[in-house]
GROMACS .gro file of C-alpha atoms in nm:
model
  230
    1UNK     CA    1   0.000   0.000   0.000
    2UNK     CA    2   0.112   0.356  -0.061
    3UNK     CA    3   0.242   0.547   0.241
    4UNK     CA    4   0.149   0.916   0.263
    5UNK     CA    5   0.379   1.152   0.454
    6UNK     CA    6   0.215   1.480   0.550
    7UNK     CA    7   0.455   1.774   0.555
    8UNK     CA    8   0.500   1.986   0.867
    9UNK     CA    9   0.464   2.223   1.040
   10UNK     CA   10   0.087   2.192   1.056
   11UNK     CA   11  -0.050   2.471   1.274
   12UNK     CA   12  -0.193   2.550   1.518
   13UNK     CA   13  -0.085   2.265   1.743
   14UNK     CA   14  -0.448   2.181   1.821
   15UNK     CA   15  -0.498   2.100   1.452
   16UNK     CA   16  -0.180   1.895   1.443
   17UNK     CA   17  -0.305   1.685   1.733
   18UNK     CA   18  -0.611   1.582   1.530
   19UNK     CA   19  -0.370   1.398   1.299
   20UNK     CA   20  -0.242   1.157   1.563
   21UNK     CA   21  -0.151   0.824   1.405
   22UNK     CA   22  -0.061   0.968   1.064
   23UNK     CA   23   0.275   0.963   0.887
   24UNK     CA   24   0.466   1.290   0.886
   25UNK     CA   25   0.748   1.459   0.695
   26UNK     CA   26   0.964   1.710   0.883
   27UNK     CA   27   1.217   1.924   0.699
   28UNK     CA   28   1.550   2.021   0.849
   29UNK     CA   29   1.468   2.369   0.717
   30UNK     CA   30   1.152   2.377   0.938
   31UNK     CA   31   1.211   2.135   1.228
   32UNK     CA   32   0.951   2.298   1.458
   33UNK     CA   33   0.738   1.989   1.518
   34UNK     CA   34   0.993   1.708   1.498
   35UNK     CA   35   0.950   1.613   1.863
   36UNK     CA   36   0.572   1.630   1.847
   37UNK     CA   37   0.544   1.404   1.542
   38UNK     CA   38   0.752   1.143   1.721
   39UNK     CA   39   0.504   1.157   2.007
   40UNK     CA   40   0.186   1.121   1.798
   41UNK     CA   41   0.289   0.983   1.457
   42UNK     CA   42   0.300   0.632   1.316
   43UNK     CA   43   0.618   0.700   1.122
   44UNK     CA   44   0.837   0.996   1.024
   45UNK     CA   45   1.037   1.098   0.720
   46UNK     CA   46   1.320   1.346   0.784
   47UNK     CA   47   1.373   1.570   0.482
   48UNK     CA   48   1.711   1.734   0.425
   49UNK     CA   49   1.554   2.067   0.327
   50UNK     CA   50   1.736   2.089  -0.006
   51UNK     CA   51   1.425   2.214  -0.190
   52UNK     CA   52   1.359   2.494   0.060
   53UNK     CA   53   1.725   2.589   0.076
   54UNK     CA   54   1.747   2.594  -0.303
   55UNK     CA   55   1.440   2.814  -0.351
   56UNK     CA   56   1.544   3.053  -0.072
   57UNK     CA   57   1.918   3.057  -0.150
   58UNK     CA   58   2.011   2.927   0.193
   59UNK     CA   59   2.345   2.764   0.268
   60UNK     CA   60   2.352   2.396   0.363
   61UNK     CA   61   2.513   2.262   0.679
   62UNK     CA   62   2.520   1.890   0.625
   63UNK     CA   63   2.705   1.800   0.949
   64UNK     CA   64   2.424   1.975   1.139
   65UNK     CA   65   2.172   1.768   0.941
   66UNK     CA   66   2.357   1.446   1.022
   67UNK     CA   67   2.353   1.535   1.393
   68UNK     CA   68   1.985   1.627   1.381
   69UNK     CA   69   1.896   1.296   1.216
   70UNK     CA   70   2.102   1.093   1.463
   71UNK     CA   71   1.865   1.143   1.755
   72UNK     CA   72   1.546   1.076   1.564
   73UNK     CA   73   1.675   0.771   1.379
   74UNK     CA   74   1.662   0.592   1.714
   75UNK     CA   75   1.295   0.541   1.620
   76UNK     CA   76   1.274   0.231   1.396
   77UNK     CA   77   0.998   0.379   1.179
   78UNK     CA   78   1.188   0.703   1.109
   79UNK     CA   79   1.405   0.738   0.798
   80UNK     CA   80   1.588   1.028   0.637
   81UNK     CA   81   1.651   1.173   0.292
   82UNK     CA   82   2.023   1.169   0.220
   83UNK     CA   83   2.163   1.516   0.133
   84UNK     CA   84   2.137   1.620  -0.230
   85UNK     CA   85   2.196   1.940  -0.423
   86UNK     CA   86   1.932   2.043  -0.674
   87UNK     CA   87   2.074   2.099  -1.024
   88UNK     CA   88   2.413   1.953  -0.932
   89UNK     CA   89   2.583   1.675  -1.131
   90UNK     CA   90   2.569   1.305  -1.053
   91UNK     CA   91   2.926   1.302  -0.920
   92UNK     CA   92   2.847   1.562  -0.656
   93UNK     CA   93   2.530   1.375  -0.559
   94UNK     CA   94   2.720   1.047  -0.525
   95UNK     CA   95   2.986   1.218  -0.312
   96UNK     CA   96   2.716   1.326  -0.067
   97UNK     CA   97   2.585   0.971  -0.052
   98UNK     CA   98   2.932   0.844   0.038
   99UNK     CA   99   2.951   1.097   0.322
  100UNK     CA  100   2.617   0.991   0.473
  101UNK     CA  101   2.694   0.848   0.820
  102UNK     CA  102   2.370   0.664   0.901
  103UNK     CA  103   2.377   0.378   0.654
  104UNK     CA  104   2.057   0.244   0.506
  105UNK     CA  105   1.837   0.442   0.742
  106UNK     CA  106   1.868   0.702   0.468
  107UNK     CA  107   1.737   0.716   0.111
  108UNK     CA  108   1.932   0.878  -0.175
  109UNK     CA  109   1.767   1.111  -0.425
  110UNK     CA  110   1.754   1.058  -0.801
  111UNK     CA  111   1.672   1.375  -0.991
  112UNK     CA  112   1.477   1.345  -1.313
  113UNK     CA  113   1.743   1.539  -1.504
  114UNK     CA  114   2.005   1.274  -1.423
  115UNK     CA  115   2.071   0.959  -1.628
  116UNK     CA  116   1.825   0.677  -1.574
  117UNK     CA  117   2.125   0.449  -1.532
  118UNK     CA  118   2.192   0.627  -1.202
  119UNK     CA  119   1.838   0.552  -1.085
  120UNK     CA  120   1.886   0.185  -1.171
  121UNK     CA  121   2.213   0.175  -0.978
  122UNK     CA  122   2.066   0.346  -0.672
  123UNK     CA  123   1.777   0.099  -0.668
  124UNK     CA  124   2.029  -0.187  -0.677
  125UNK     CA  125   2.222  -0.042  -0.383
  126UNK     CA  126   1.955   0.106  -0.155
  127UNK     CA  127   1.626  -0.031  -0.014
  128UNK     CA  128   1.449   0.302  -0.069
  129UNK     CA  129   1.516   0.574  -0.331
  130UNK     CA  130   1.359   0.920  -0.354
  131UNK     CA  131   1.266   1.088  -0.683
  132UNK     CA  132   1.307   1.464  -0.719
  133UNK     CA  133   1.169   1.665  -1.010
  134UNK     CA  134   1.426   1.896  -1.168
  135UNK     CA  135   1.522   2.063  -1.496
  136UNK     CA  136   1.245   2.062  -1.756
  137UNK     CA  137   1.059   1.803  -1.544
  138UNK     CA  138   1.026   2.044  -1.250
  139UNK     CA  139   0.646   2.051  -1.265
  140UNK     CA  140   0.506   1.719  -1.147
  141UNK     CA  141   0.255   1.577  -1.398
  142UNK     CA  142   0.360   1.813  -1.677
  143UNK     CA  143   0.403   1.650  -2.017
  144UNK     CA  144   0.783   1.653  -1.982
  145UNK     CA  145   0.758   1.496  -1.636
  146UNK     CA  146   0.528   1.219  -1.760
  147UNK     CA  147   0.754   1.137  -2.053
  148UNK     CA  148   1.057   1.115  -1.824
  149UNK     CA  149   0.885   0.902  -1.562
  150UNK     CA  150   0.743   0.670  -1.830
  151UNK     CA  151   1.102   0.618  -1.948
  152UNK     CA  152   1.225   0.555  -1.594
  153UNK     CA  153   0.953   0.306  -1.503
  154UNK     CA  154   0.993   0.123  -1.834
  155UNK     CA  155   1.360   0.067  -1.753
  156UNK     CA  156   1.292  -0.030  -1.391
  157UNK     CA  157   1.032  -0.283  -1.505
  158UNK     CA  158   1.290  -0.451  -1.730
  159UNK     CA  159   1.522  -0.496  -1.432
  160UNK     CA  160   1.280  -0.578  -1.149
  161UNK     CA  161   0.995  -0.827  -1.139
  162UNK     CA  162   0.850  -0.620  -0.857
  163UNK     CA  163   0.904  -0.246  -0.837
  164UNK     CA  164   1.164  -0.125  -0.588
  165UNK     CA  165   1.062   0.123  -0.319
  166UNK     CA  166   1.042   0.468  -0.477
  167UNK     CA  167   0.939   0.772  -0.278
  168UNK     CA  168   0.810   1.072  -0.474
  169UNK     CA  169   0.915   1.405  -0.326
  170UNK     CA  170   0.642   1.673  -0.351
  171UNK     CA  171   0.420   1.408  -0.505
  172UNK     CA  172   0.103   1.342  -0.305
  173UNK     CA  173  -0.111   1.409  -0.615
  174UNK     CA  174   0.035   1.092  -0.767
  175UNK     CA  175  -0.178   0.882  -0.532
  176UNK     CA  176  -0.447   0.894  -0.801
  177UNK     CA  177  -0.217   0.834  -1.099
  178UNK     CA  178  -0.074   0.525  -1.271
  179UNK     CA  179   0.280   0.533  -1.130
  180UNK     CA  180   0.366   0.260  -0.873
  181UNK     CA  181   0.527   0.472  -0.602
  182UNK     CA  182   0.558   0.311  -0.260
  183UNK     CA  183   0.536   0.641  -0.074
  184UNK     CA  184   0.465   1.009  -0.132
  185UNK     CA  185   0.483   1.337   0.054
  186UNK     CA  186   0.347   1.690   0.028
  187UNK     CA  187   0.252   1.992   0.237
  188UNK     CA  188  -0.104   2.002   0.102
  189UNK     CA  189  -0.264   1.955   0.445
  190UNK     CA  190  -0.036   2.214   0.605
  191UNK     CA  191  -0.110   2.473   0.335
  192UNK     CA  192  -0.480   2.418   0.277
  193UNK     CA  193  -0.650   2.276   0.587
  194UNK     CA  194  -0.774   2.620   0.692
  195UNK     CA  195  -0.993   2.667   0.384
  196UNK     CA  196  -1.363   2.673   0.475
  197UNK     CA  197  -1.443   2.341   0.309
  198UNK     CA  198  -1.147   2.156   0.463
  199UNK     CA  199  -1.037   1.998   0.787
  200UNK     CA  200  -0.685   1.865   0.837
  201UNK     CA  201  -0.808   1.521   0.937
  202UNK     CA  202  -1.051   1.499   0.649
  203UNK     CA  203  -0.784   1.596   0.398
  204UNK     CA  204  -0.531   1.350   0.538
  205UNK     CA  205  -0.787   1.068   0.545
  206UNK     CA  206  -0.876   1.128   0.179
  207UNK     CA  207  -0.511   1.120   0.073
  208UNK     CA  208  -0.437   0.813   0.282
  209UNK     CA  209  -0.724   0.625   0.118
  210UNK     CA  210  -0.583   0.686  -0.234
  211UNK     CA  211  -0.340   0.417  -0.347
  212UNK     CA  212  -0.086   0.397  -0.627
  213UNK     CA  213  -0.096   0.080  -0.837
  214UNK     CA  214   0.132  -0.208  -0.745
  215UNK     CA  215   0.258  -0.275  -1.098
  216UNK     CA  216   0.378  -0.079  -1.395
  217UNK     CA  217   0.243  -0.134  -1.745
  218UNK     CA  218   0.508  -0.067  -2.010
  219UNK     CA  219   0.428   0.242  -2.213
  220UNK     CA  220   0.553   0.318  -2.561
  221UNK     CA  221   0.645   0.683  -2.624
  222UNK     CA  222   0.355   0.886  -2.760
  223UNK     CA  223   0.466   1.115  -3.043
  224UNK     CA  224   0.209   1.377  -2.950
  225UNK     CA  225   0.376   1.420  -2.610
  226UNK     CA  226   0.686   1.566  -2.771
  227UNK     CA  227   0.508   1.857  -2.936
  228UNK     CA  228   0.531   2.076  -2.625
  229UNK     CA  229   0.560   2.086  -2.251
  230UNK     CA  230   0.252   2.141  -2.038
   0.00000   0.00000   0.00000
């Protein structure tokens, strides 16, 4: 079944408490509720904050991230995203993986602008791999993104009888699509629960009830998809 990690902070705290028993994602860039989610959550994903730091031009302090993760990885159902640099080359990404001190309690990131061969290698070496949307595939579910992910899943299906564990970063909307992701995250609940028609619990329950398929059906490239990018 697909696991859904709800991004934090979710405020006010009284609203957050209505989500007891859910799965949560806490970013190193916004660690406000990391202790609380370990008190009320079923499982926790620690995000390295690369997306926030990239969009806000913040410097990264990876030793501080390693130290922050160390305490929370004592919880068996907590795992962490290994440091990555958006728009960097594969060699720099692999160097960060080699520096990661917490073994397979972390998951490396494959960016859609990188070679698919790197994704295949990461899936051979790690029990869980994250997918990050970059370059012309930045917008999840755009035409360019779909073409790239079709290519990636076609190649994965050739290599694996059953799909490896892929986690889609910023990808909760994929719970209703055809891609066999094992887990997803987004800040949808945090950003939108205060709209008049919404409650945090209701939103989270709806997402958690939506499941990605278990298998991938090979897709041939569609010529019409290459006429432009949505």
